């Protein structure tokens, strides 16, 4: 069996440096805990390293990494092992800590949303993707993305009422 072409170390380091926050953030948003996000992160960049795929431009590379992250995250969260285990505590992992307490509250509220709303909001606000780009990454229609963003914002507003929004 022939080995797949591997990327040069310097190129790989540059790609990881450029996209690590995007991949890890999406993995954390999708899986809900750091341990699984770490696994997804490693699997995504391993797949990239081994693929030998050439990309038309940086947008194509970014889209491939986002789609691969979503697919790998889905694989982790839907595994039979995960469904059959019980966490040691209600919080499987230590919460993400940001510099400002407000950022922690927003992140906690975002994590409490259903995945259908959490992922589009994360990709739109944190990764600054358009609704068209989000639709491609999540394999749904742009109209569905806009509806999920609207409903997700409403749920976030409700969860953050009093802290950031008037009652």
Coordinates of C-alpha atoms in Angstrom, one line a residue:
X1 CA 0.0 0.0 0.0
X2 CA 1.4 3.4 -1.0
X3 CA 1.7 6.1 1.7
X4 CA -0.1 9.4 1.2
X5 CA 2.1 12.4 0.5
X6 CA 2.9 14.3 3.7
X7 CA 3.2 18.1 4.0
X8 CA 6.5 19.8 4.8
X9 CA 6.9 20.6 8.5
X10 CA 7.2 24.4 8.0
X11 CA 4.0 24.5 5.9
X12 CA 2.1 22.4 8.4
X13 CA 3.2 24.7 11.3
X14 CA 2.1 27.8 9.4
X15 CA -1.3 26.2 8.7
X16 CA -1.8 25.2 12.3
X17 CA -0.8 28.6 13.5
X18 CA -3.2 30.3 11.2
X19 CA -6.3 28.0 11.8
X20 CA -5.8 26.6 15.3
X21 CA -8.2 29.0 17.0
X22 CA -10.9 28.4 14.4
X23 CA -10.6 24.6 14.4
X24 CA -10.4 24.4 18.2
X25 CA -13.2 26.9 18.8
X26 CA -15.5 25.1 16.5
X27 CA -14.6 21.7 18.0
X28 CA -15.2 23.1 21.5
X29 CA -18.5 24.6 20.5
X30 CA -19.6 21.3 18.9
X31 CA -18.4 18.9 21.5
X32 CA -18.9 20.9 24.7
X33 CA -15.7 19.9 26.4
X34 CA -12.0 20.4 26.1
X35 CA -11.0 16.7 26.0
X36 CA -13.1 16.0 23.0
X37 CA -12.2 19.3 21.4
X38 CA -8.5 18.3 21.8
X39 CA -9.1 15.0 20.0
X40 CA -11.0 16.6 17.2
X41 CA -8.3 19.2 16.8
X42 CA -5.6 16.6 16.4
X43 CA -7.7 14.5 14.0
X44 CA -8.5 17.4 11.8
X45 CA -4.9 18.5 11.4
X46 CA -3.8 14.9 11.0
X47 CA -6.3 14.4 8.2
X48 CA -5.1 17.6 6.6
X49 CA -1.4 16.5 6.9
X50 CA -2.1 13.1 5.4
X51 CA -4.5 14.3 2.7
X52 CA -2.0 15.9 0.3
X53 CA -5.0 17.9 -1.0
X54 CA -4.2 21.0 -3.0
X55 CA -6.5 24.0 -2.6
X56 CA -7.6 26.7 -5.0
X57 CA -7.1 29.4 -2.5
X58 CA -7.2 30.1 1.3
X59 CA -11.0 30.2 1.4
X60 CA -11.1 26.7 -0.1
X61 CA -8.6 25.5 2.6
X62 CA -10.6 27.2 5.3
X63 CA -13.8 25.7 4.1
X64 CA -12.2 22.2 4.0
X65 CA -10.9 22.6 7.6
X66 CA -14.3 23.8 8.9
X67 CA -16.2 21.0 7.2
X68 CA -13.7 18.4 8.4
X69 CA -14.0 19.8 12.0
X70 CA -17.8 19.6 11.8
X71 CA -17.6 16.0 10.5
X72 CA -15.0 14.9 13.1
X73 CA -16.9 16.5 15.9
X74 CA -20.0 14.7 14.8
X75 CA -18.1 11.5 14.8
X76 CA -16.9 12.1 18.4
X77 CA -20.3 13.2 19.8
X78 CA -22.3 10.4 18.2
X79 CA -20.0 7.6 19.1
X80 CA -21.6 4.7 21.0
X81 CA -18.9 4.9 23.7
X82 CA -19.9 8.5 24.5
X83 CA -23.6 7.6 24.6
X84 CA -22.9 4.7 27.1
X85 CA -20.8 6.7 29.5
X86 CA -21.8 8.8 32.4
X87 CA -19.8 11.9 33.3
X88 CA -18.1 12.0 36.8
X89 CA -19.9 15.2 37.5
X90 CA -22.5 17.4 35.9
X91 CA -19.8 19.4 34.2
X92 CA -17.6 17.1 32.2
X93 CA -14.8 19.6 32.0
X94 CA -13.6 22.8 33.5
X95 CA -15.3 25.8 32.0
X96 CA -13.6 27.8 29.4
X97 CA -12.1 30.9 31.1
X98 CA -12.0 34.2 29.3
X99 CA -10.4 37.5 30.5
X100 CA -13.8 39.2 31.2
X101 CA -16.6 37.7 33.4
X102 CA -19.1 38.8 30.8
X103 CA -17.4 36.7 28.1
X104 CA -17.7 33.7 30.4
X105 CA -21.4 34.4 30.8
X106 CA -21.9 34.7 27.0
X107 CA -19.9 31.5 26.4
X108 CA -21.9 29.6 29.0
X109 CA -25.2 30.8 27.5
X110 CA -24.0 29.9 24.0
X111 CA -23.0 26.4 25.2
X112 CA -26.5 25.9 26.6
X113 CA -28.1 26.3 23.2
X114 CA -29.1 23.3 21.1
X115 CA -26.4 22.5 18.5
X116 CA -28.7 23.6 15.6
X117 CA -28.4 27.2 17.0
X118 CA -25.0 27.1 18.7
X119 CA -22.9 26.2 15.6
X120 CA -24.3 28.9 13.3
X121 CA -24.0 31.6 16.0
X122 CA -20.4 30.5 16.7
X123 CA -19.5 30.5 13.0
X124 CA -21.2 33.8 12.3
X125 CA -20.0 35.9 15.3
X126 CA -16.7 34.2 16.3
X127 CA -15.4 33.1 12.9
X128 CA -17.2 35.9 10.9
X129 CA -18.5 33.6 8.2
X130 CA -21.3 34.7 5.9
X131 CA -24.6 32.8 5.9
X132 CA -23.6 31.4 2.5
X133 CA -20.3 30.0 3.9
X134 CA -22.1 28.7 7.0
X135 CA -24.6 26.9 4.8
X136 CA -21.8 25.2 2.9
X137 CA -20.0 24.1 6.1
X138 CA -23.1 22.8 7.8
X139 CA -24.6 21.4 4.5
X140 CA -27.9 23.3 4.9
X141 CA -29.7 26.0 3.0
X142 CA -28.8 29.7 3.6
X143 CA -32.4 30.4 4.6
X144 CA -32.1 27.7 7.3
X145 CA -28.9 29.4 8.6
X146 CA -30.6 32.7 8.8
X147 CA -33.6 31.2 10.7
X148 CA -31.2 29.4 13.1
X149 CA -29.3 32.6 13.7
X150 CA -32.6 34.4 14.5
X151 CA -33.9 31.7 16.8
X152 CA -30.5 31.3 18.5
X153 CA -30.2 35.1 19.1
X154 CA -33.7 35.0 20.7
X155 CA -32.7 32.2 23.0
X156 CA -29.4 33.9 23.9
X157 CA -31.3 37.2 24.6
X158 CA -33.6 35.2 26.9
X159 CA -30.7 33.5 28.7
X160 CA -28.8 36.8 29.1
X161 CA -31.8 38.9 30.2
X162 CA -30.9 41.1 33.1
X163 CA -27.2 40.7 32.5
X164 CA -27.0 42.4 29.1
X165 CA -30.5 43.0 28.0
X166 CA -33.4 44.9 29.6
X167 CA -36.1 42.8 30.9

